[in-house]
mmCIF file of C-alpha atoms in Angstrom:
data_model
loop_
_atom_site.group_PDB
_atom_site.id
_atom_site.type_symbol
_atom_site.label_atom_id
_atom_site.label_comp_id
_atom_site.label_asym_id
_atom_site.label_seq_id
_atom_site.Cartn_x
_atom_site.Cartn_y
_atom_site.Cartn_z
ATOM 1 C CA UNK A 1366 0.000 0.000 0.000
ATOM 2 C CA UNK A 1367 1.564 3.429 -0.713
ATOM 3 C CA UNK A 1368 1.479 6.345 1.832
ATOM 4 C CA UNK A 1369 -0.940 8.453 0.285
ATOM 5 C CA UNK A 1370 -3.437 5.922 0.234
ATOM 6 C CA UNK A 1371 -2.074 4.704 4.337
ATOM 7 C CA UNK A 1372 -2.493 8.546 5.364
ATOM 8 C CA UNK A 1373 -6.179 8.808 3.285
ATOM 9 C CA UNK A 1374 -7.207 5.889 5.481
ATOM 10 C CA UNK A 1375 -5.884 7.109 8.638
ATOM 11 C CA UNK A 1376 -7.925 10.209 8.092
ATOM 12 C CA UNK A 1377 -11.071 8.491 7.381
ATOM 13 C CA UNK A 1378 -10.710 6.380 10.180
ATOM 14 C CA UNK A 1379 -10.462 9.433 12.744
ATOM 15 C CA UNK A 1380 -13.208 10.834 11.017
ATOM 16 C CA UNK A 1381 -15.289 7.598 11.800
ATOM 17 C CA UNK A 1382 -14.181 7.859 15.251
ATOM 18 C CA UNK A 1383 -14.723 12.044 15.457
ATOM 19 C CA UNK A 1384 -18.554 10.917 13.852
ATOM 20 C CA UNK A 1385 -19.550 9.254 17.292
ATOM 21 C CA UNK A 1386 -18.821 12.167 19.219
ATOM 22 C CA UNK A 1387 -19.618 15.214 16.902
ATOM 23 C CA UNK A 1388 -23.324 13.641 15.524
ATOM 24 C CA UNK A 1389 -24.600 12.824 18.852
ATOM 25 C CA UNK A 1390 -23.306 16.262 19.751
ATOM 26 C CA UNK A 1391 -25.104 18.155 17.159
ATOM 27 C CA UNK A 1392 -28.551 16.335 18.163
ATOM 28 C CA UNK A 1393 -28.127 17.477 21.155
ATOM 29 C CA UNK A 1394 -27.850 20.869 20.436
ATOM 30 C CA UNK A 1395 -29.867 21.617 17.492
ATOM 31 C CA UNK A 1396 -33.149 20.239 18.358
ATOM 32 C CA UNK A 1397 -33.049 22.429 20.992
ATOM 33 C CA UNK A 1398 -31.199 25.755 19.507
ATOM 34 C CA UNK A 1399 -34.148 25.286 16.723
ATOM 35 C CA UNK A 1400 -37.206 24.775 18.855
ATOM 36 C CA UNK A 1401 -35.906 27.370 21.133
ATOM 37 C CA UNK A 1402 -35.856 29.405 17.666
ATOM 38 C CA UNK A 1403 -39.478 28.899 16.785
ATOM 39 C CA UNK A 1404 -40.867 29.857 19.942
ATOM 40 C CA UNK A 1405 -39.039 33.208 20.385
ATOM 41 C CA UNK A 1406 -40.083 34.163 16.688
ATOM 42 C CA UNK A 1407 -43.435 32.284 17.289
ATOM 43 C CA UNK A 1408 -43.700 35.095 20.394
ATOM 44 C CA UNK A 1409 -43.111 37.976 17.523
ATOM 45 C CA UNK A 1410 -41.118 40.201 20.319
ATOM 46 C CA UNK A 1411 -38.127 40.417 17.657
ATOM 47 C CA UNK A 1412 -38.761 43.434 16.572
ATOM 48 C CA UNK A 1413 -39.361 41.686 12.528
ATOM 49 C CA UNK A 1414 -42.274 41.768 10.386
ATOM 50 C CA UNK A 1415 -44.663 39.091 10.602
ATOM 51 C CA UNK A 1416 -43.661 37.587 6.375
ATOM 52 C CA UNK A 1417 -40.089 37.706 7.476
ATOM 53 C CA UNK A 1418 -40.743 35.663 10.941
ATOM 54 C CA UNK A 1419 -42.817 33.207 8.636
ATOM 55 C CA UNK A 1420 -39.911 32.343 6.918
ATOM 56 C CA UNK A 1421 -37.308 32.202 9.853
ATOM 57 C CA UNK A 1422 -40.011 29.866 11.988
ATOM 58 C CA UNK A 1423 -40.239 27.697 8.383
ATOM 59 C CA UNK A 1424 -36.231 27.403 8.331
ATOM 60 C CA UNK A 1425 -36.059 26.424 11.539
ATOM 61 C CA UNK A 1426 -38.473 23.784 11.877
ATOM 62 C CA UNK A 1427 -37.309 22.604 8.322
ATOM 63 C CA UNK A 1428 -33.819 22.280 10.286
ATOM 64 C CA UNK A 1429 -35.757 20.977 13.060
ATOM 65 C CA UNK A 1430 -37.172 18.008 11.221
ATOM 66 C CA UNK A 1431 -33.475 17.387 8.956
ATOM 67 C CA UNK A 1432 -32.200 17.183 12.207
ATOM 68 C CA UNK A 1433 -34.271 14.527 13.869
ATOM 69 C CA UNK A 1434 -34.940 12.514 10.253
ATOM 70 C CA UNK A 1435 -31.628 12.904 8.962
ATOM 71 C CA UNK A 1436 -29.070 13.197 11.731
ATOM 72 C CA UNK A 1437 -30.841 11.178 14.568
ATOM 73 C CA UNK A 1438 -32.424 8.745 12.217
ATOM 74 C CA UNK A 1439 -29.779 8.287 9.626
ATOM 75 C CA UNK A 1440 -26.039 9.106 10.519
ATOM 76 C CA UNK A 1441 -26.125 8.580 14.319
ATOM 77 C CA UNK A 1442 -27.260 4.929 13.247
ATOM 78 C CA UNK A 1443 -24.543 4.900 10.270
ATOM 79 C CA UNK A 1444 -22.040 6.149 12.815
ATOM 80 C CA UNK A 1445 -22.473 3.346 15.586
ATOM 81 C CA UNK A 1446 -23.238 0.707 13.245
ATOM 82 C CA UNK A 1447 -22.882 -2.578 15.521
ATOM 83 C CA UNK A 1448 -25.435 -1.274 18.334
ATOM 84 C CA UNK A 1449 -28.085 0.207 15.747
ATOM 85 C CA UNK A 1450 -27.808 -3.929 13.326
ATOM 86 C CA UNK A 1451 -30.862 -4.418 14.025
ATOM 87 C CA UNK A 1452 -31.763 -1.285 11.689
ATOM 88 C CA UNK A 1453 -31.391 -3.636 8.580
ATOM 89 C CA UNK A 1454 -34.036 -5.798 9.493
ATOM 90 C CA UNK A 1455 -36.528 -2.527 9.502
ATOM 91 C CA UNK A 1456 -38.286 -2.812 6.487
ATOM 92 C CA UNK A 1457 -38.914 0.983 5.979
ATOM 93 C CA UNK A 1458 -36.098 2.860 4.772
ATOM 94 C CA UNK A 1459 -37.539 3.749 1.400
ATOM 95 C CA UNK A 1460 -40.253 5.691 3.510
ATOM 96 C CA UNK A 1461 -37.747 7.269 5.723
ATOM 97 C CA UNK A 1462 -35.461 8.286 2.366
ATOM 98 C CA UNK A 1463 -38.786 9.856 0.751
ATOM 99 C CA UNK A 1464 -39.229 12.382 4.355
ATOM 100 C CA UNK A 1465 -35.237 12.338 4.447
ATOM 101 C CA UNK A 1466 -35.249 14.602 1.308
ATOM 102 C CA UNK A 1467 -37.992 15.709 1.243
ATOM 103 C CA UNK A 1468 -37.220 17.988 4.474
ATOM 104 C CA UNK A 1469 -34.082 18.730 3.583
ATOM 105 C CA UNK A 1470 -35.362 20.325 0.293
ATOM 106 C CA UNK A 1471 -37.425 22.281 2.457
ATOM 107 C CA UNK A 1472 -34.836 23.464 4.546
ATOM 108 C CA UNK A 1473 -32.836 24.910 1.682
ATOM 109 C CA UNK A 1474 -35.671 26.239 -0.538
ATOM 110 C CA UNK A 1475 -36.702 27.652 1.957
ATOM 111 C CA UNK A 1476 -33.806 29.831 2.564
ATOM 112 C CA UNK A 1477 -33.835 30.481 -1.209
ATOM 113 C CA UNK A 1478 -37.803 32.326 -0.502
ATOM 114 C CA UNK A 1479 -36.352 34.131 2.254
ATOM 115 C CA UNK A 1480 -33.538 35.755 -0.152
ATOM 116 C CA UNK A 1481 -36.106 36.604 -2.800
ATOM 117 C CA UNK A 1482 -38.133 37.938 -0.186
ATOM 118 C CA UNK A 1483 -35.288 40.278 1.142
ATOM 119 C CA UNK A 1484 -34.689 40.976 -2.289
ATOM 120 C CA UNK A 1485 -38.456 42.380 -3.509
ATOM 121 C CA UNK A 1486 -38.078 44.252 0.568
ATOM 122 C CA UNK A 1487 -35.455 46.115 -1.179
ATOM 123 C CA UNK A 1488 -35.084 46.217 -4.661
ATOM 124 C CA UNK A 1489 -38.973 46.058 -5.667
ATOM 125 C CA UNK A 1490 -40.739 48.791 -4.164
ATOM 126 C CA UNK A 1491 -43.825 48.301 -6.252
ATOM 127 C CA UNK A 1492 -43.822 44.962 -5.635
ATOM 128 C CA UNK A 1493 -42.965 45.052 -1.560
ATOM 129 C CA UNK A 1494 -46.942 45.373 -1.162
ATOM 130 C CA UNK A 1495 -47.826 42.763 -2.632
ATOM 131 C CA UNK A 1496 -45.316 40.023 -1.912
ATOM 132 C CA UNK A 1497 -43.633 40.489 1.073
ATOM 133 C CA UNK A 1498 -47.049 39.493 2.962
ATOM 134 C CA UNK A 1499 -47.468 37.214 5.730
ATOM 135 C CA UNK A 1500 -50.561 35.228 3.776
ATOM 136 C CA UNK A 1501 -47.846 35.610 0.361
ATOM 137 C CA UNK A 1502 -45.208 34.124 2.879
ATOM 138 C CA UNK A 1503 -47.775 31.163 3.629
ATOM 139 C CA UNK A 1504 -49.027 30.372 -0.014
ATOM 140 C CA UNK A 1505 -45.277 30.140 -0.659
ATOM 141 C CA UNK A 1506 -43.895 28.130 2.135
ATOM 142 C CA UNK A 1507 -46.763 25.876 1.439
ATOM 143 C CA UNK A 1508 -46.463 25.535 -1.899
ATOM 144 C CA UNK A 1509 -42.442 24.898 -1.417
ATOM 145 C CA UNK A 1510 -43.452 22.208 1.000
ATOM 146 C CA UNK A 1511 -45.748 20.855 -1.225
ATOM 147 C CA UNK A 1512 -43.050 20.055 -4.273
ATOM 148 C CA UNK A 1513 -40.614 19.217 -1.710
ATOM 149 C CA UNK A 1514 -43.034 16.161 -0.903
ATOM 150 C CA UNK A 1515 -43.910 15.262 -4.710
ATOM 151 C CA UNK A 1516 -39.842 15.720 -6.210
ATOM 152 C CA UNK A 1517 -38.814 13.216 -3.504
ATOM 153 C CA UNK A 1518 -41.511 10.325 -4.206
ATOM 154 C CA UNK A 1519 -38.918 9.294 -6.796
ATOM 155 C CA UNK A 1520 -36.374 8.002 -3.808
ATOM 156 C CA UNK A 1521 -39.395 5.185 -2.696
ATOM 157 C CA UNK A 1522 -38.497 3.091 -6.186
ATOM 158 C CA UNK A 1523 -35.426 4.012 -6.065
ATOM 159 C CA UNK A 1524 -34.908 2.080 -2.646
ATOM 160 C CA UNK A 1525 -35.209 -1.199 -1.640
ATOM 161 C CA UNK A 1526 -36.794 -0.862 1.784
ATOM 162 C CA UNK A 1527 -33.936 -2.368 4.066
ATOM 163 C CA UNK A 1528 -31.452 -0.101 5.222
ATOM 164 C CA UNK A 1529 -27.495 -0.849 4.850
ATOM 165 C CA UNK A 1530 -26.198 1.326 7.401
ATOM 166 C CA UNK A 1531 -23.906 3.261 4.181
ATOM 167 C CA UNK A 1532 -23.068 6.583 3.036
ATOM 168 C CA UNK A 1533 -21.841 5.370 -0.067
ATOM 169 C CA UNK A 1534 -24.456 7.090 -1.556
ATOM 170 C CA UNK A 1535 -27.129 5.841 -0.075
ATOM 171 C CA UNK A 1536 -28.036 4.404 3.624
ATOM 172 C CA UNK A 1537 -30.675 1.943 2.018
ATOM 173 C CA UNK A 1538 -30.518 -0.749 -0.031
ATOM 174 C CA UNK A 1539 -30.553 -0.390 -3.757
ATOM 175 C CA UNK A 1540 -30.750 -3.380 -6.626
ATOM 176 C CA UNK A 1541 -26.990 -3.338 -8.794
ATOM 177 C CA UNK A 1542 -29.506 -2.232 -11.872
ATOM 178 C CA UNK A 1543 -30.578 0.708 -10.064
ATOM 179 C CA UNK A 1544 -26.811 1.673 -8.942
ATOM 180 C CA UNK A 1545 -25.675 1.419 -12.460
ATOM 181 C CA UNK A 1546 -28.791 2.637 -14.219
ATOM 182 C CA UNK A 1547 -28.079 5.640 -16.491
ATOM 183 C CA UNK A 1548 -31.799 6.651 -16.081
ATOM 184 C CA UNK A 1549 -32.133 6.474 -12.610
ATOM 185 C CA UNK A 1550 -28.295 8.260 -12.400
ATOM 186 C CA UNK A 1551 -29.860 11.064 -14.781
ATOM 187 C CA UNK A 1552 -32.955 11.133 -12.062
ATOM 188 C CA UNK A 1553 -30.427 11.490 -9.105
ATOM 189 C CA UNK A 1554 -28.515 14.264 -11.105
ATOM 190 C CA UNK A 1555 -31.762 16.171 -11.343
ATOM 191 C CA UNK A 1556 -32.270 15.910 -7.929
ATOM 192 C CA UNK A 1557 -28.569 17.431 -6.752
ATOM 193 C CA UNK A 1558 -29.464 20.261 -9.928
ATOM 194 C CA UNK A 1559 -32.555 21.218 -7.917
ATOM 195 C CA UNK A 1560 -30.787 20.831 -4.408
ATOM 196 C CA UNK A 1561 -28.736 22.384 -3.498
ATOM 197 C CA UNK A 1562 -26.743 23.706 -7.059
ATOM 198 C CA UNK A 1563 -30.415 25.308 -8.199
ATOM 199 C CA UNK A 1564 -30.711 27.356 -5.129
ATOM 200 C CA UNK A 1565 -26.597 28.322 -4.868
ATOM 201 C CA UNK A 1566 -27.168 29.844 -7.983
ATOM 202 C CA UNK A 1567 -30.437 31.728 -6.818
ATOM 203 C CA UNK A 1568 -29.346 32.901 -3.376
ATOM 204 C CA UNK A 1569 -26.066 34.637 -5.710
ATOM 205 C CA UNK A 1570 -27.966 36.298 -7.671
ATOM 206 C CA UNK A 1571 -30.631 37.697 -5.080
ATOM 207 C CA UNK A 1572 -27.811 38.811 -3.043
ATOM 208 C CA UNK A 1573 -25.900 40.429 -5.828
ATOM 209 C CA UNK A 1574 -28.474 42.422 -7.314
ATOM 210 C CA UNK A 1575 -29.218 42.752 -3.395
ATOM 211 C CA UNK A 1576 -26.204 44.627 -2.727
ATOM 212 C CA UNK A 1577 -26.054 46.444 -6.331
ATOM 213 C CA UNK A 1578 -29.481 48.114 -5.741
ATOM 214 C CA UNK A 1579 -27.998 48.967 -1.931
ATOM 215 C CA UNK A 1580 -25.071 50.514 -2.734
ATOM 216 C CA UNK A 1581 -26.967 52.760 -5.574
ATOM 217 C CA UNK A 1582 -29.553 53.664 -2.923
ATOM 218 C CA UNK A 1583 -27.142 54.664 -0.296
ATOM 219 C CA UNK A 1584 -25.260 57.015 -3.174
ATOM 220 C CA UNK A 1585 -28.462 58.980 -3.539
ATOM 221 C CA UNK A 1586 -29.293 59.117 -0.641
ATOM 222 C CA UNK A 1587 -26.712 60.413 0.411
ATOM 223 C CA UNK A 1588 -26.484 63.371 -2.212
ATOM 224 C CA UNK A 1589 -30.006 63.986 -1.126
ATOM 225 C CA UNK A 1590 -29.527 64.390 2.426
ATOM 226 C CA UNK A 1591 -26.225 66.397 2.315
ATOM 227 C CA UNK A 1592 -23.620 63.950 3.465
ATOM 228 C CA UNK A 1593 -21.322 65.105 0.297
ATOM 229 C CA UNK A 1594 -21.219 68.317 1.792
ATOM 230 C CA UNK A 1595 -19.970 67.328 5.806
ATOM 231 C CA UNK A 1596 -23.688 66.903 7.058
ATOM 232 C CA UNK A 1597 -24.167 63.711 8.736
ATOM 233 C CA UNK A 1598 -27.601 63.058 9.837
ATOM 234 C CA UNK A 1599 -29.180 59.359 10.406
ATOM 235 C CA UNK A 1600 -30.742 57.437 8.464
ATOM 236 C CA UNK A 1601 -32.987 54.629 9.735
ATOM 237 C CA UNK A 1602 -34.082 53.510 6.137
ATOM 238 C CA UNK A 1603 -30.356 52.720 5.148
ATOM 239 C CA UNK A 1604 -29.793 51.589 8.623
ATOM 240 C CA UNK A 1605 -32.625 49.006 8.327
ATOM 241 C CA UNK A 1606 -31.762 48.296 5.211
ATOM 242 C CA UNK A 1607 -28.341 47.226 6.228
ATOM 243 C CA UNK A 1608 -29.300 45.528 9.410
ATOM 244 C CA UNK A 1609 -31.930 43.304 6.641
ATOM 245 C CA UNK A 1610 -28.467 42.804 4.345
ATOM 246 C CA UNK A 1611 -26.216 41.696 7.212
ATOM 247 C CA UNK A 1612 -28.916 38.751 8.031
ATOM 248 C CA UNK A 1613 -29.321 37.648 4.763
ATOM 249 C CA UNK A 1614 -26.078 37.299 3.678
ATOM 250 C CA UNK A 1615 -24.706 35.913 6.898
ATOM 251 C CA UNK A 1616 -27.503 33.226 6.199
ATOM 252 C CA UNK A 1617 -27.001 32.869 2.488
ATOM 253 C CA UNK A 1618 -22.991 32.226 3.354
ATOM 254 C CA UNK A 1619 -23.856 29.955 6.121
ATOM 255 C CA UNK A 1620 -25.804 27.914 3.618
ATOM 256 C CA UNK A 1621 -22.863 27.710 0.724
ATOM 257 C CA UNK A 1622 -20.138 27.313 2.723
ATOM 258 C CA UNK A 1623 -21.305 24.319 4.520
ATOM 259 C CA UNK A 1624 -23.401 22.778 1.459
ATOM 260 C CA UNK A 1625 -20.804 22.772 -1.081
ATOM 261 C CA UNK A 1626 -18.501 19.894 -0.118
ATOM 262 C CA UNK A 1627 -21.873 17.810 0.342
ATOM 263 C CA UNK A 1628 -22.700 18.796 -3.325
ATOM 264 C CA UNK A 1629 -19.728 18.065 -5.215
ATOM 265 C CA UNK A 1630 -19.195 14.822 -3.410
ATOM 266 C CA UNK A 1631 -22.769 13.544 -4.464
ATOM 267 C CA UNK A 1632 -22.442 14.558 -8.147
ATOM 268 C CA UNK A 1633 -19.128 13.269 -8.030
ATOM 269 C CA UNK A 1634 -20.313 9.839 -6.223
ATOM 270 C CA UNK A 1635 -22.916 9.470 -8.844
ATOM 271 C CA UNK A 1636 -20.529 9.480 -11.693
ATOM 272 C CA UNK A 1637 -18.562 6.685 -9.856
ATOM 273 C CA UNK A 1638 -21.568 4.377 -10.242
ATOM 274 C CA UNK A 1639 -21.792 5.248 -14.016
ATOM 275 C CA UNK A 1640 -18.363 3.976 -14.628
ATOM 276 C CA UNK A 1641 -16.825 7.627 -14.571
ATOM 277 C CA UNK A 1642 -14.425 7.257 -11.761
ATOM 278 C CA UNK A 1643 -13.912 11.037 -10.695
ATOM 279 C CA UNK A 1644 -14.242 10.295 -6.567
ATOM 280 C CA UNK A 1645 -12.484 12.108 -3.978
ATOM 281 C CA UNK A 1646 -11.256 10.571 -1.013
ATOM 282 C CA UNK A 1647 -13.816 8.910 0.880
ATOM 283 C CA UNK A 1648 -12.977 11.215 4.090
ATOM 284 C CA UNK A 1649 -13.814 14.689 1.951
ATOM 285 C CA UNK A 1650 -17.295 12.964 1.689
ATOM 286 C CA UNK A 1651 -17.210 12.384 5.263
ATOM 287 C CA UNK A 1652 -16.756 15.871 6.007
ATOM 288 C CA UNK A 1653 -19.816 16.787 3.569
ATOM 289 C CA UNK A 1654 -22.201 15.186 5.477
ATOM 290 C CA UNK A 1655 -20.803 16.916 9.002
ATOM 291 C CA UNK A 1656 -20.836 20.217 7.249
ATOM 292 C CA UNK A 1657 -24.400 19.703 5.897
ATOM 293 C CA UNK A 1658 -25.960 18.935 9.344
ATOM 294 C CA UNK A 1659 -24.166 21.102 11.136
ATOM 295 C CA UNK A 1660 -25.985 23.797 8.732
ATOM 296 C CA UNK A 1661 -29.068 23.068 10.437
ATOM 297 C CA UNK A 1662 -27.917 24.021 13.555
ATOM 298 C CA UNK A 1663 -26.417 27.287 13.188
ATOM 299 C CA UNK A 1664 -28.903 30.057 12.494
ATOM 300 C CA UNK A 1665 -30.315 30.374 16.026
ATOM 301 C CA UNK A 1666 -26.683 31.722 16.815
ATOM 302 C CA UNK A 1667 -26.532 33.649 13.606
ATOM 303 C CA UNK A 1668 -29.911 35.360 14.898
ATOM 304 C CA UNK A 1669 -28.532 35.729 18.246
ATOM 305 C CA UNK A 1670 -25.587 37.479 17.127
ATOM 306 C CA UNK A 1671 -27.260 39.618 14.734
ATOM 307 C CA UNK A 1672 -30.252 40.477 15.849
ATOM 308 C CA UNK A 1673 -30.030 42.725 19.280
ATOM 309 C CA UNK A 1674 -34.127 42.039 20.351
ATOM 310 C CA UNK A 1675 -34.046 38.266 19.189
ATOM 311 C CA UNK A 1676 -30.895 38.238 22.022
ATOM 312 C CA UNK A 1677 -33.139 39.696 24.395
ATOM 313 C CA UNK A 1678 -35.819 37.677 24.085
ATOM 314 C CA UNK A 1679 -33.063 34.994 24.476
ATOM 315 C CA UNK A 1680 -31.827 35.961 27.566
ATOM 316 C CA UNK A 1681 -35.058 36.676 29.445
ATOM 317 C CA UNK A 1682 -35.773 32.545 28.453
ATOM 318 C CA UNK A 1683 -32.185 32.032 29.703
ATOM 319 C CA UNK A 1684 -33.068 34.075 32.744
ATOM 320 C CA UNK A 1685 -37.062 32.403 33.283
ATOM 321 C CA UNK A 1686 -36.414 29.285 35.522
ATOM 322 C CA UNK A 1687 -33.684 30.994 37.959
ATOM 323 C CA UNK A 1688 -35.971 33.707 38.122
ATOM 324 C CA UNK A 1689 -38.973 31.294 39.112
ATOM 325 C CA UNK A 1690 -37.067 29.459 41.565
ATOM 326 C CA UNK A 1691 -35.702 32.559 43.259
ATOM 327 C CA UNK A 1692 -39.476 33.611 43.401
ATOM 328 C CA UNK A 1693 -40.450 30.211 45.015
ATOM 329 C CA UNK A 1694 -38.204 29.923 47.340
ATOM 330 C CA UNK A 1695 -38.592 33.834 48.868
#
């Protein structure tokens, strides 16, 4: 064996051992972080409008539900594979792969509707009325949930319904014919088009013309309120306007960044299986999964460090039980 391939299986190996502690880990923080999320928006004390807190509470219990079907259900299982053997004798995995993806296309498109949202708040004054509703919000995150459910029926024929305890691709069962099927390797590729390449694309382009129709504002605005000439008075349109920008694309990087190993490694997988070996080391696919979860787990602290009132609202529910007990016991 040569070194490269000694030092790639070394690394994979640590990862394997890393996996026990880190996805057990992440369950136990993000289904609390996210249901600790929906309630304080749920409370609408945040200080946001009532279409933007549709969206947040949608993310997170999208995130909520990847994190319980995907990382509780799928790779803490996958991870401690001798104590969870009994697994392969449950004959339901083709039913847990069709809510699998199903959420977690809800959980990005979702963020993809929140960008366009952001981006009619800002760039589409005409529009704003209209769309950025809370009943628009509704119709929308419905209707995303909706195709979420009917894209993913696919994955129930494409699964046998035992589950092999894998992540190379799949965690179920699948027939050789199936594996190597061009037609069912053309479906998959559709699949990783629509999520998440589809949406990188999107959330790009919202946030560019985002900031291009921003930084045009703030230039006449300026002129028109006399900065040019020493004057510098506030303004809370371009200051709520920024505040709006800073979420987004704190969100919309937070999404990329940990998605985009997870992507390429899928695409790449799927060629594998059509006789077009391309793969990266099995490790780099390793660390697309962890990235991918740990996506779901991280906007309650992007809120909590951008948001000033959502940090409030935090800390009073922080706060509540000390403050009961010290009431009780006086």
């Amino acid at each position: 064996m040569s070194l490269p391939f000694l030092i790639r299986l070394k690394i994979l190996w640590t990862l394997y051992d890393i996996e026990k502690i880190y996805y057990p880990l992440l369950a136990v923080i993000g289904v609390p972080v996210n249901l600790v999320t929906i309630v304080i928006l749920s409370r609408g004390k945040c200080g946001l409008s009532k279409c933007v807190t549709s969206y947040l509470v949608a993310m997170a219990t999208a995130d909520l539900l990847v994190v319980i079907v995907d990382l509780i259900l799928r790779q803490i299982p996958i991870a401690y594979r001798e104590e969870f053997a009994f697994m392969l004798y449950i004959r339901v995995c083709n039913i847990h792969a069709v809510l699998l993806y199903a959420t977690t296309d809800c959980s990005v498109w979702f963020t993809v509707t929140f960008s366009f949202d952001r981006f009619v708040t800002i760039c589409c004054q005409k529009l704003k009325t209209k769309y950025c509703t809370e009943k628009t919000a509704a119709v929308v995150l419905g209707t995303v949930t909706v195709l979420s459910c009917l894209k993913n029926i696919f994955w129930y024929f494409l699964h046998m319904s035992g589950y092999s305890l894998s992540n190379s691709p799949w965690f179920c069962h699948v027939t050789f014919q199936v594996s190597h099927s061009l037609a069912w390797g053309v479906v998959e590729f559709m699949h990783y088009i629509l999520t998440p390449f589809i949406p990188f694309i999107l959330i790009l382009l919202f946030n560019a013309l985002t900031v291009r129709n921003i930084i045009v504002a703030s230039r006449v605005r300026k002129r028109l309120r006399g900065r040019s000439s020493g004057e510098r008075p506030s303004d809370p349109e371009m200051a709520n306007r920024r505040k709006s920008m800073i979420l987004l694309f704190i969100i919309s990087a937070n999404f990329i960044l940990l998605w985009v190993v997870f992507m390429v490694c899928s695409i790449l997988n799927r060629l594998d299986y059509l006789w077009y070996s391309v793969l990266l080391p099995t490790f780099v696919q390793e660390i697309g999964f962890m990235l991918q979860l740990l996506s779901c787990c991280t906007n309650t602290f992007i809120y909590a460090v951008t948001q000033r009132k959502f940090r409030k609202e935090l800390w009073n529910g922080v706060k509540y039980p000390f403050t009961m007990m010290v009431k009780l016991i006086r």
